[in-house]
XYZ file of C-alpha atoms in Angstrom:
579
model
C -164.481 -12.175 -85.713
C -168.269 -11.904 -84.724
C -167.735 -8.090 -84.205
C -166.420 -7.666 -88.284
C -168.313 -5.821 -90.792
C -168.498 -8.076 -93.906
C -169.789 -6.159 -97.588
C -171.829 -7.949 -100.323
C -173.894 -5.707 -102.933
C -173.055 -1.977 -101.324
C -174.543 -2.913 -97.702
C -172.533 -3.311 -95.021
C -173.443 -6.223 -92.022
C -172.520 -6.690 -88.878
C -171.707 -9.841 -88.045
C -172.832 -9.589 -84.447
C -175.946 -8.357 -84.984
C -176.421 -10.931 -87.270
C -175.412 -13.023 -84.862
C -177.669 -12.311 -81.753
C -180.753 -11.763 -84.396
C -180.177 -15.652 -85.402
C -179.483 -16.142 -81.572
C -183.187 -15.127 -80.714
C -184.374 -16.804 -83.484
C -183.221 -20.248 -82.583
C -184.435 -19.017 -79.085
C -187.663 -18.862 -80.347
C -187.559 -21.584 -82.799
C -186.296 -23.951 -80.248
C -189.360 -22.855 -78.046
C -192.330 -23.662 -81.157
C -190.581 -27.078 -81.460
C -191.124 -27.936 -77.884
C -194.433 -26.381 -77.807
C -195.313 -29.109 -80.502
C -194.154 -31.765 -79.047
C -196.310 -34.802 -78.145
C -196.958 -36.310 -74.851
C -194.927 -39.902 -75.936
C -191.779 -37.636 -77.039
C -192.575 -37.503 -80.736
C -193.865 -34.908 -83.122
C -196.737 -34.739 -85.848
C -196.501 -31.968 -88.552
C -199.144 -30.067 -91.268
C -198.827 -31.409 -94.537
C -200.583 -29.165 -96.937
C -204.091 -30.273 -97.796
C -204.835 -31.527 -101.490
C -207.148 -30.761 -104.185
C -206.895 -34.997 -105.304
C -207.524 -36.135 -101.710
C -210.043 -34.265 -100.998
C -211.686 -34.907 -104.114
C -211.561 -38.505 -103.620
C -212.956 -37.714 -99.765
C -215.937 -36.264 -101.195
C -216.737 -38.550 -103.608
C -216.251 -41.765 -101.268
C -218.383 -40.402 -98.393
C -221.038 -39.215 -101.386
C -221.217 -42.538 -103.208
C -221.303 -44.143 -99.240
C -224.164 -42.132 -97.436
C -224.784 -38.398 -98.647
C -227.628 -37.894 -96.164
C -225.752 -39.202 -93.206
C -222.520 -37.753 -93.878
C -224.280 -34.392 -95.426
C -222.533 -32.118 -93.290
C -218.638 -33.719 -93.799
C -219.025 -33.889 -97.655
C -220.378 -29.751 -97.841
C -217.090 -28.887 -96.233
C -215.351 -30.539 -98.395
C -216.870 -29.159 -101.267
C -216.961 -26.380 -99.437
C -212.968 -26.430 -99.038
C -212.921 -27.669 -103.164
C -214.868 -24.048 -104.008
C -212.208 -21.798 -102.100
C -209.093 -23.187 -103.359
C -210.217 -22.748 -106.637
C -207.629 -20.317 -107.952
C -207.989 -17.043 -110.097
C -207.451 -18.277 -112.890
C -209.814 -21.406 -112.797
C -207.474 -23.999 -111.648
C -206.764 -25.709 -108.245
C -202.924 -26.360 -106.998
C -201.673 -29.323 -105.619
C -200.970 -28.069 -102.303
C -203.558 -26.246 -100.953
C -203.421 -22.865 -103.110
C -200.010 -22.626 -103.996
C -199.110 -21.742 -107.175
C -199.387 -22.873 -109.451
C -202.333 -24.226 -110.496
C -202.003 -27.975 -112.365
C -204.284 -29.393 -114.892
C -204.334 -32.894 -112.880
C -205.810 -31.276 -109.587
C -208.367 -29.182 -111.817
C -209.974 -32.488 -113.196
C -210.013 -34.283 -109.661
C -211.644 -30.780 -108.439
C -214.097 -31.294 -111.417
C -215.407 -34.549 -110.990
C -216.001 -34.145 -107.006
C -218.188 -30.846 -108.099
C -219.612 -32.176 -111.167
C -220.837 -35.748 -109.209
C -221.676 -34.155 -105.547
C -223.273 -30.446 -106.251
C -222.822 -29.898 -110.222
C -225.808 -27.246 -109.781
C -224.517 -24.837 -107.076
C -220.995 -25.628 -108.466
C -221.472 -24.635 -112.397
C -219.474 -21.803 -112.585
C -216.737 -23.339 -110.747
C -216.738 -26.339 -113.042
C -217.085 -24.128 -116.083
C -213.865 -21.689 -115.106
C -212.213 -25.055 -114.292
C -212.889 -26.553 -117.599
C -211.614 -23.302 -119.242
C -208.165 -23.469 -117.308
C -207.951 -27.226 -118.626
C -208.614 -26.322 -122.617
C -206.410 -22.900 -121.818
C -203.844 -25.735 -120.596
C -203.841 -28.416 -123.000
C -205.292 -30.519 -120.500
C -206.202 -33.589 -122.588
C -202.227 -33.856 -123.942
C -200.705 -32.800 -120.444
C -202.990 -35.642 -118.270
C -201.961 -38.939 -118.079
C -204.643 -41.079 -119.979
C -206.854 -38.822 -121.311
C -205.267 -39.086 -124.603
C -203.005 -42.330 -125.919
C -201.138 -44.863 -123.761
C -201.594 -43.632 -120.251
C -198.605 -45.007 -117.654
C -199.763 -48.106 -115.318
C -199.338 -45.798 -111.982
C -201.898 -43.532 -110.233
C -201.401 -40.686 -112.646
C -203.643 -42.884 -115.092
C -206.443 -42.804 -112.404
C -207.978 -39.285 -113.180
C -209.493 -40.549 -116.607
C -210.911 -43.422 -114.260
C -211.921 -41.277 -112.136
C -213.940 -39.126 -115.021
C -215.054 -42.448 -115.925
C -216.636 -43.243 -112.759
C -218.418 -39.945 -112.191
C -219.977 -39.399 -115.959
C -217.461 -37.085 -117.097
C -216.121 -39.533 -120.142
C -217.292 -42.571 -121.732
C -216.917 -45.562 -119.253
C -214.991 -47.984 -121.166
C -212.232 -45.335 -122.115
C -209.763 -45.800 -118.754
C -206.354 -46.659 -118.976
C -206.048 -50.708 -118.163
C -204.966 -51.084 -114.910
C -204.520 -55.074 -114.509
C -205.633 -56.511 -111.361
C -203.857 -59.342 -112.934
C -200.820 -57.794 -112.481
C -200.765 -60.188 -108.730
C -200.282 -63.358 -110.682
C -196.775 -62.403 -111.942
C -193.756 -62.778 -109.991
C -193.821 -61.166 -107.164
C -189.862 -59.705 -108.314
C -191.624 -58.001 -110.875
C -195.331 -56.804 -109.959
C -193.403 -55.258 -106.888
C -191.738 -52.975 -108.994
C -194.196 -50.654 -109.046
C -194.346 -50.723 -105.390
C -196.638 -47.602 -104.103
C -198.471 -47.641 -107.149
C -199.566 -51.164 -106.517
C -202.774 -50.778 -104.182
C -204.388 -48.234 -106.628
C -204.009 -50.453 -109.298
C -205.459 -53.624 -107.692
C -207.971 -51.603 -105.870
C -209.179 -49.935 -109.318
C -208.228 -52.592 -111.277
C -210.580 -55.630 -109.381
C -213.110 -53.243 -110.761
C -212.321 -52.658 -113.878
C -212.454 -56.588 -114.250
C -215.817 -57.035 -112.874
C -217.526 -53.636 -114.836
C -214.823 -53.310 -118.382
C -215.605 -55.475 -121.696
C -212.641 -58.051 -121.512
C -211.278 -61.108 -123.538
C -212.943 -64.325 -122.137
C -209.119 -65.599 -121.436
C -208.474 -62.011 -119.303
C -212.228 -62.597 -117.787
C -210.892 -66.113 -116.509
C -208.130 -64.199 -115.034
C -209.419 -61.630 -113.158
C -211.653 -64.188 -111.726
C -208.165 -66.041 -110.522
C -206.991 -62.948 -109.295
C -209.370 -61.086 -107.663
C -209.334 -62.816 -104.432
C -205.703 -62.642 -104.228
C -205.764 -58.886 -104.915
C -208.319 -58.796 -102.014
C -206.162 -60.549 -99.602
C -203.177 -58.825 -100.733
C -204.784 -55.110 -99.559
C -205.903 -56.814 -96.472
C -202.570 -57.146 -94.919
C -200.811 -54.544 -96.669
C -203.925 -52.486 -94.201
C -202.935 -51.393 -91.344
C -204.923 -51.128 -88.307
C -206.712 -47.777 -88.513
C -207.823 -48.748 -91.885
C -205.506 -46.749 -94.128
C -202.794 -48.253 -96.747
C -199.632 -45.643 -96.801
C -201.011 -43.740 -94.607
C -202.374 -42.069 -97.545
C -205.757 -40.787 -98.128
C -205.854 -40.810 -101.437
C -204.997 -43.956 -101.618
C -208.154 -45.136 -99.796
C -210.743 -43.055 -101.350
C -209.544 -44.887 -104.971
C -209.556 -48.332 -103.155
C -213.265 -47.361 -101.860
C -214.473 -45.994 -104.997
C -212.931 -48.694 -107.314
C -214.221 -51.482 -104.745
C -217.918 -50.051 -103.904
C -218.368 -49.514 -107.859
C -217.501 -53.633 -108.414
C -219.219 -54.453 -105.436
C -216.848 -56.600 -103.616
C -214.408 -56.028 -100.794
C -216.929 -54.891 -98.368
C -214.593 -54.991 -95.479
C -211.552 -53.429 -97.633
C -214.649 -50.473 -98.377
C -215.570 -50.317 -94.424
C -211.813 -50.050 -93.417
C -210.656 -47.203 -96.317
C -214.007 -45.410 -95.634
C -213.154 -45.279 -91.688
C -209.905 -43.695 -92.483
C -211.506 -41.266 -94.080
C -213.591 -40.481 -92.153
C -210.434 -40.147 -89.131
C -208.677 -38.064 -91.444
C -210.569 -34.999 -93.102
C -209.628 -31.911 -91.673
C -211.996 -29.424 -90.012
C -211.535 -27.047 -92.749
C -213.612 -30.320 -94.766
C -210.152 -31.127 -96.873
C -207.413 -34.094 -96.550
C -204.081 -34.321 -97.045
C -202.124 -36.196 -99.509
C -200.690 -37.945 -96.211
C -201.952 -38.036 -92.726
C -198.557 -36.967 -91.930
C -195.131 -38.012 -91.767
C -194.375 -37.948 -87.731
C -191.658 -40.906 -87.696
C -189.614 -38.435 -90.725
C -190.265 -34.927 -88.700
C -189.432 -36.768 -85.015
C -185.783 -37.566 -86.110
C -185.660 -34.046 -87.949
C -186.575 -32.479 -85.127
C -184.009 -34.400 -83.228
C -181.095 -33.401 -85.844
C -182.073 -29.741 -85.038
C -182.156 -29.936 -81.332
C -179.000 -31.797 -81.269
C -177.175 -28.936 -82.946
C -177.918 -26.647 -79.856
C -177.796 -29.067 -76.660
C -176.976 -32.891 -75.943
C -179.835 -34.668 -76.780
C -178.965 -37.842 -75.266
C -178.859 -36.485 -71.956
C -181.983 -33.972 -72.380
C -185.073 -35.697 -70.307
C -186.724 -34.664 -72.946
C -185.704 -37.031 -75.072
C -186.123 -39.800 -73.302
C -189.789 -40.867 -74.511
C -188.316 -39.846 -78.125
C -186.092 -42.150 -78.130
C -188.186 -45.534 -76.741
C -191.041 -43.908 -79.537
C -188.683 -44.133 -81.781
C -187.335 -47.338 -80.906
C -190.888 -49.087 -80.739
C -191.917 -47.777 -83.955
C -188.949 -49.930 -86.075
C -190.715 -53.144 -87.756
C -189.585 -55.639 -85.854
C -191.276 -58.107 -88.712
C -190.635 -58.455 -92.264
C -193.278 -56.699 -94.793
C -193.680 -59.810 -96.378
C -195.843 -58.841 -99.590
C -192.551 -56.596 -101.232
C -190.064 -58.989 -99.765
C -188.787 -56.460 -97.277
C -186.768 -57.642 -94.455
C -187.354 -56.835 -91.183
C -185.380 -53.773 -89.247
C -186.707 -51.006 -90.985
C -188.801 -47.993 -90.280
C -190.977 -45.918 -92.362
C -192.372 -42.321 -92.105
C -195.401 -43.353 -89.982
C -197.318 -45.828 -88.337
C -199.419 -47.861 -88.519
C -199.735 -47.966 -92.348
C -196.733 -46.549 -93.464
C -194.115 -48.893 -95.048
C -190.297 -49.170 -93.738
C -188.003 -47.803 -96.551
C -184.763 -46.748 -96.892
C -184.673 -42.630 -96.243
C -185.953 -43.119 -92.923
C -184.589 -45.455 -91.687
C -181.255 -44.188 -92.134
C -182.191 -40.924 -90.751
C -183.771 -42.068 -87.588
C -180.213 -44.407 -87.037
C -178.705 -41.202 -86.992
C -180.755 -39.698 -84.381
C -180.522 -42.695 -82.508
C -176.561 -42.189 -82.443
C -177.080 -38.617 -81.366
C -179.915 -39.893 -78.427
C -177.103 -42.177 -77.270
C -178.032 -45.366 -78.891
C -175.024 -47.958 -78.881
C -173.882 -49.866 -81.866
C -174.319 -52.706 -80.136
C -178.021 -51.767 -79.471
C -180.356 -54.473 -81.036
C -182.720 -52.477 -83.263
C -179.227 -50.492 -84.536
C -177.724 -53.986 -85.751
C -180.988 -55.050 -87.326
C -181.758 -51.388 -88.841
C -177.925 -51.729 -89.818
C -178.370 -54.915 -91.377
C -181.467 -53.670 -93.323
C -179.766 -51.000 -94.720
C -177.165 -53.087 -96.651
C -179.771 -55.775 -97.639
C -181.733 -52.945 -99.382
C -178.621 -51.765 -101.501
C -179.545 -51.658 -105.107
C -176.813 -53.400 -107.549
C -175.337 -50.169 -108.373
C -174.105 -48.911 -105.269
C -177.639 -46.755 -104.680
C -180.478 -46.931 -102.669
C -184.496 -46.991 -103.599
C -187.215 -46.303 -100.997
C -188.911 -49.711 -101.171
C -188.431 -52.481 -103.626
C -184.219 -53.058 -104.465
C -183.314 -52.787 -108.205
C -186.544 -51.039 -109.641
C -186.535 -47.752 -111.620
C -190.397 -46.412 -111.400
C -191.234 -42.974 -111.080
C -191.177 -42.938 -106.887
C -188.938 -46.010 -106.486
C -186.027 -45.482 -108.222
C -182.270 -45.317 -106.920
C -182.099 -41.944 -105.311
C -179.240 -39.433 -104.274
C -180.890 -37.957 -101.658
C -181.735 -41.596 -100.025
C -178.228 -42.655 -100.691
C -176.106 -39.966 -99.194
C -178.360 -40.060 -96.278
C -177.922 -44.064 -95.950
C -174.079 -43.185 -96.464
C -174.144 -40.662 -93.308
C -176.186 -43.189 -91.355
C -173.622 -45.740 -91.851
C -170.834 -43.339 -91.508
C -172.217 -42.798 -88.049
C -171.720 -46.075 -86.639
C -168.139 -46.846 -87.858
C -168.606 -48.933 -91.276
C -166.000 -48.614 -93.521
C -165.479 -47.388 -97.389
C -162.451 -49.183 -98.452
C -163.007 -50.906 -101.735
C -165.329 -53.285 -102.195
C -167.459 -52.169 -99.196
C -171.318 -50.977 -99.619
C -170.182 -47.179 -98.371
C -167.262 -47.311 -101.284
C -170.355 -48.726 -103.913
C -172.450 -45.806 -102.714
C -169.991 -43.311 -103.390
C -169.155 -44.086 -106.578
C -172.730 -44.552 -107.390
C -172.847 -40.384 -106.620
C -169.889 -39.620 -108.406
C -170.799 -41.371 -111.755
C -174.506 -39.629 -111.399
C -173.714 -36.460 -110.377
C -174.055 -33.829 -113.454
C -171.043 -32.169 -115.172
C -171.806 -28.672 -113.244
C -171.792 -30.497 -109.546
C -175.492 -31.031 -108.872
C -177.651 -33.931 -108.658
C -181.469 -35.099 -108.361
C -183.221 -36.246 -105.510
C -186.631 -38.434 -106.408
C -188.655 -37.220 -103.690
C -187.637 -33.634 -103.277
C -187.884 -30.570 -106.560
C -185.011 -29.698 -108.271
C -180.838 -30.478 -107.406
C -180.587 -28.430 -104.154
C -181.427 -31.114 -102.126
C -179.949 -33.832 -104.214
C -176.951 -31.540 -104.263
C -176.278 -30.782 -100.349
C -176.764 -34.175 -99.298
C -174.125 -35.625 -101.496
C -171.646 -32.821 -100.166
C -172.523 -34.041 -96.803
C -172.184 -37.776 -97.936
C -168.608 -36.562 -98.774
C -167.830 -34.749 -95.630
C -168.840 -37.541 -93.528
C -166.574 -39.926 -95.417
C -163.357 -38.116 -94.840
C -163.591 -37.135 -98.813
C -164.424 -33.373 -98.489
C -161.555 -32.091 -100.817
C -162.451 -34.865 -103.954
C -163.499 -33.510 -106.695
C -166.730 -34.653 -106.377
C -167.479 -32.802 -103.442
C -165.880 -29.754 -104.410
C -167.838 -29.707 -107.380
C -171.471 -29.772 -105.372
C -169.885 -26.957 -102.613
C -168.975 -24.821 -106.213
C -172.616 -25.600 -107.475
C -174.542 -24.594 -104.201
C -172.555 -21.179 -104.369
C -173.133 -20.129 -107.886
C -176.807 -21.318 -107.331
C -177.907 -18.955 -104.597
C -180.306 -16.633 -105.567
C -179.709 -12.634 -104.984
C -181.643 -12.241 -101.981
C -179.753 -14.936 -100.362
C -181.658 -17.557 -100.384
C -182.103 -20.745 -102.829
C -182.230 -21.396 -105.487
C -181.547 -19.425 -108.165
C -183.972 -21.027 -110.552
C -185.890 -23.653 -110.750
C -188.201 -26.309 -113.120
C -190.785 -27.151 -110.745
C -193.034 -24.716 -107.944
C -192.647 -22.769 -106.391
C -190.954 -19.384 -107.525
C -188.142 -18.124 -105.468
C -185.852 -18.911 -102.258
C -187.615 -21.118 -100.169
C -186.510 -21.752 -96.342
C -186.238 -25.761 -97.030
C -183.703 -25.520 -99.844
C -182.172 -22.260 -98.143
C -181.380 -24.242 -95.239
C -180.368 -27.219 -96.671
C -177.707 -25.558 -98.735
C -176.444 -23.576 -96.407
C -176.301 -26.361 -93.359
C -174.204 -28.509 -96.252
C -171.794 -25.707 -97.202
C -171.184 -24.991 -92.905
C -170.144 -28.694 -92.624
C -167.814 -28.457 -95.537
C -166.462 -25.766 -94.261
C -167.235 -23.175 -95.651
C -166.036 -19.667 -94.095
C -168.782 -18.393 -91.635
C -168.759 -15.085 -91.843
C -168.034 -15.506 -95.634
C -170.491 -13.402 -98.010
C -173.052 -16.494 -99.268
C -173.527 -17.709 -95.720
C -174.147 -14.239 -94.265
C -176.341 -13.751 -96.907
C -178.584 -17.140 -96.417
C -178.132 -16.402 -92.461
C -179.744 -13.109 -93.285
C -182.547 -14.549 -95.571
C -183.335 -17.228 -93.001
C -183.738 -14.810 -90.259
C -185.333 -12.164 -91.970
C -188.316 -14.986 -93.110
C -189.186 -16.171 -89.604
C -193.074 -15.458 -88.910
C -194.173 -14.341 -85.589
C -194.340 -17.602 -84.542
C -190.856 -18.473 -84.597
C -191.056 -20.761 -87.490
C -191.108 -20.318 -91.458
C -193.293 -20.341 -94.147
C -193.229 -24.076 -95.839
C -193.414 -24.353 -99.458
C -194.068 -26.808 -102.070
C -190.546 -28.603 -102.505
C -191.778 -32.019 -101.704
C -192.417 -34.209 -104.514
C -194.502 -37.300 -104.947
C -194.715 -37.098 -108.709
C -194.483 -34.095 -111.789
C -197.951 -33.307 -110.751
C -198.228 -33.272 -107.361
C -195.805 -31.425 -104.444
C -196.296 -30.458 -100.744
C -195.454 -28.639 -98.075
C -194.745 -29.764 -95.026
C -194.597 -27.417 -92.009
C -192.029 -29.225 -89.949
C -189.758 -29.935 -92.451
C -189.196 -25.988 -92.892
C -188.644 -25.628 -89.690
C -186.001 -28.672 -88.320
C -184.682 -27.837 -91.405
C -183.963 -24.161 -91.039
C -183.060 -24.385 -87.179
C -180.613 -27.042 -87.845
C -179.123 -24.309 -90.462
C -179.261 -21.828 -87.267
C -178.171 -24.063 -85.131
C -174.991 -25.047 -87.256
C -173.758 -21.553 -88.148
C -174.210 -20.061 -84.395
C -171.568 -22.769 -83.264
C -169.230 -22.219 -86.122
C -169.544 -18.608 -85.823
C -169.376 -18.611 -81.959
C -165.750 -20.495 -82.419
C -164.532 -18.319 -84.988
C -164.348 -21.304 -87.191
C -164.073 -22.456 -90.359
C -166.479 -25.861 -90.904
């Protein structure tokens, strides 16, 4: 088989020159992924840096000490002035397209506050992209009812640094702790923004003597609230941008000195040299057990010494304790320590590396993660990230979480018969998948994603052939793009194939089976191959998604990602197989 010529479009290939040019690819692949590894068996990846973090990094170390942190907050600006794109905007990942009138007005108010002199004709093109743009219609806040979630916090923002009348900010309630915590929860990652910005907003907005008497109330159990949602190094979500609104909202009311120390040293621990921060520090508990699904698809990673420190990382890193304050059991992980939260997508992906490092069933952090995962099951079948039964913007039953919980399950023997969480999950795809096969994901652009993990959802529970899964194998076909890749359109950035959504179609159609010297996986094989840098890895792009307004890349997840693609079709290929 590997030796027949296959014809799509006019040009002939060779399947086994395909094959030994994806051979020395995964060869060299295989070799950047070890070269990256860490000392304890884990991995840390590059997630793009961002125009909002790094305008909030400026403007907390300006508003903190500008003489004594002189040289950290010129880099930044620094950083702010060459990502400013041709035509006057900034991007939300470093300065990939396209440019988005949120990130422009974060960009702004960093110049206009720190250096508004030496930055005029920045801040001048910038304002021009944002009338050009519609800016004041397109930005949550700056014109009606604003949403209660960080969107909101740009005209805040402008309101702190002089760029719009103070009293005109979206209300964000630091009342909102003295409801049920059932209910304030539901805007789960949204919630420290809100009660960081919002303790200031009560101590600096007009308000209504009863709302006055409130915030009073509620201020000190906002405080304590962010204290032990804070993780040791300071940071809440691992998320710079998260602490640089926490230390601007709590400098400006003057209160939460140590909550303003502890945000301001992560910070500080965080900027890059380039002077910029990401929208994350990273995600090194997510790419560790992607790295592992790659690996495993070219050796036995449960026997590799190698592996060894991955797996007792791994193991340590599970919360052995309950995250009290959203009423999450314990038995969870998240996507990194110490700050990051245990939810739902990662923990069922790092069970599943587990399995393939060896990891018994009757292993005591796989019955508690086990456990977790069907406490956290929404009513209908699905899975959320954080907080059970919500429907925000980031928190809301998800596809792509709830195949991926499905496969983790699948992995250590629970059943689907009727009645059973699995058999609620499925369903829960079926009824939400679209009439032409595809489906969402929350945290990821588009349907590919959504799309290929619900086909391998399927696969994994013995329903390959259902119509349901048949349906997402027909979409992913008549959605790759010309040149191979996917997909073949798209709503959000960036434009064209991309190697994250080119791999993870083409890894989903391998394990359903899908011929492999057929035309569409020779073609993605080919468009995989021909993309690999010098380096031996691939070109990230923008697919991740925190919100409409904000996606990054992450370097790691191209690559696991694309070698696990590799990985999967050299086997299949190698056999002269079929799936």
């Amino acid at each position: 088989m590997v030796a027949e010529l296959r014809d799509w479009e006019g040009v002939d290939v060779n399947v086994g020159q395909l094959q030994a040019r994806a051979d020395r690819a995964a060869e060299s692949a295989i070799t950047h992924l070890y070269d990256r590894q860490r000392e304890d068996g884990s991995w840390v990846d590059r997630l793009s840096s961002s125009t909002i973090a790094t305008s909030l990094g400026v403007l907390s170390l300006n508003r903190a000490d500008p003489e004594g942190y002189a040289s950290r907050i010129a880099s930044g600006i620094a950083w702010l002035r060459a990502h400013q794109r041709d035509d006057g905007g900034w991007a939300m990942a470093d300065a990939e397209w396209p440019s988005s009138p949120g990130m422009t007005a974060f960009a702004i108010a960093a110049l206009h506050e720190v250096d508004s002199d030496a930055s005029h004709r920045h801040i001048q093109r910038g304002r021009t992209f944002l009338d050009e743009n519609d800016a004041v219609n397109v930005i949550p806040g700056l014109n009606g009812q604003a949403p209660k979630t960080w969107p909101a916090a740009l005209p805040t923002i402008w309101a702190l640094t002089g760029l719009r009348d103070f009293e005109q900010q979206p209300d964000l309630p630091v009342e909102a702790i003295l409801v049920p915590r059932r209910w304030r929860n539901k805007v789960s990652i949204a919630l420290p923004a809100i009660l960081g910005l919002g303790v200031m907003q009560s101590r600096t907005m007009k308000r209504s003597a009863p709302r006055r008497v409130l915030g009073r109330i509620a201020e000190p159990l906002a405080l304590n609230w962010l204290r032990e949602i804070s993780g040791t190094n300071g940071g809440i979500e691992e998320c710079p941008m998260i602490a640089g609104f926490l230390y601007l909202g709590l400098r400006q009311a003057g209160t939460g000195v140590d909550l303003q120390l502890a945000s301001l040293r992560y910070l500080l621990e965080t900027q890059r040299e380039d002077g910029s921060w990401a929208i994350d520090r990273d995600l090194e508990i997510s790419v560790t057990a992607y790295s592992i699904m790659a690996l495993s698809e070219f050796q036995d990673v449960a026997t590799e010494p190698l592996m060894q420190g991955t797996r007792e990382w791994l193991l340590r890193n599970q919360w052995n304790k309950p995250f009290r304050q959203f009423g999450i059991p314990s038995g969870g992980w998240g996507w990194a320590n110490p700050s990051g939260w245990p939810e739902s997508e990662d923990t069922a992906v790092v069970l599943g590396v587990l399995a393939d490092l060896g990891v018994p069933r009757t292993h005591p952090a796989v019955q508690l993660g086990v456990q977790w995962l069907l406490k956290m099951q929404n009513r209908d079948g699905s899975w959320s990230e954080w907080v059970r039964n919500t429907n925000i913007m980031n928190d809301r039953p998800c596809p792509g979480v709830t195949a991926h919980v499905v496969m983790a399950l699948q992995r250590y023997g629970l059943s689907d018969a009727p009645g059973t969480a699995l058999a609620r999950a499925l369903e829960y795809l079926r009824t939400h998948q679209e009439k032409d096969g595809s489906i969402s994901s929350v945290w990821f652009r588009d349907n590919t994603h959504g799309t290929s993990r619900l086909l391998e959802a399927f696969v994994d529970s013995r329903k390959g052939s259902e119509p349901a899964a048949v349906a997402a194998r027909d979409w992913l076909l008549a959605n790759q793009a010309a040149d191979g890749g996917w997909p073949l359109k798209h709503e959000l950035p960036p434009k064209g194939s991309t190697a994250e959504e080119t791999a993870w179609a083409l890894f989903a159609l391998l394990k359903a089976g899908e011929n492999p010297a057929g035309p569409a996986i020779l073609r993605a094989v080919e468009w995989l191959v021909n993309h690999q840098d010098s380096q031996g890895t691939w070109r990230p792009s923008n697919v991740g998604l925190y919100f409409d307004d904000l996606c990054y890349t992450d370097d790691l997840i191209a690559h696991t990602f694309v070698l696990r693609a590799l990985g999967r079709w050299i086997k299949t290929i190698s056999r002269g197989e079929s799936g």
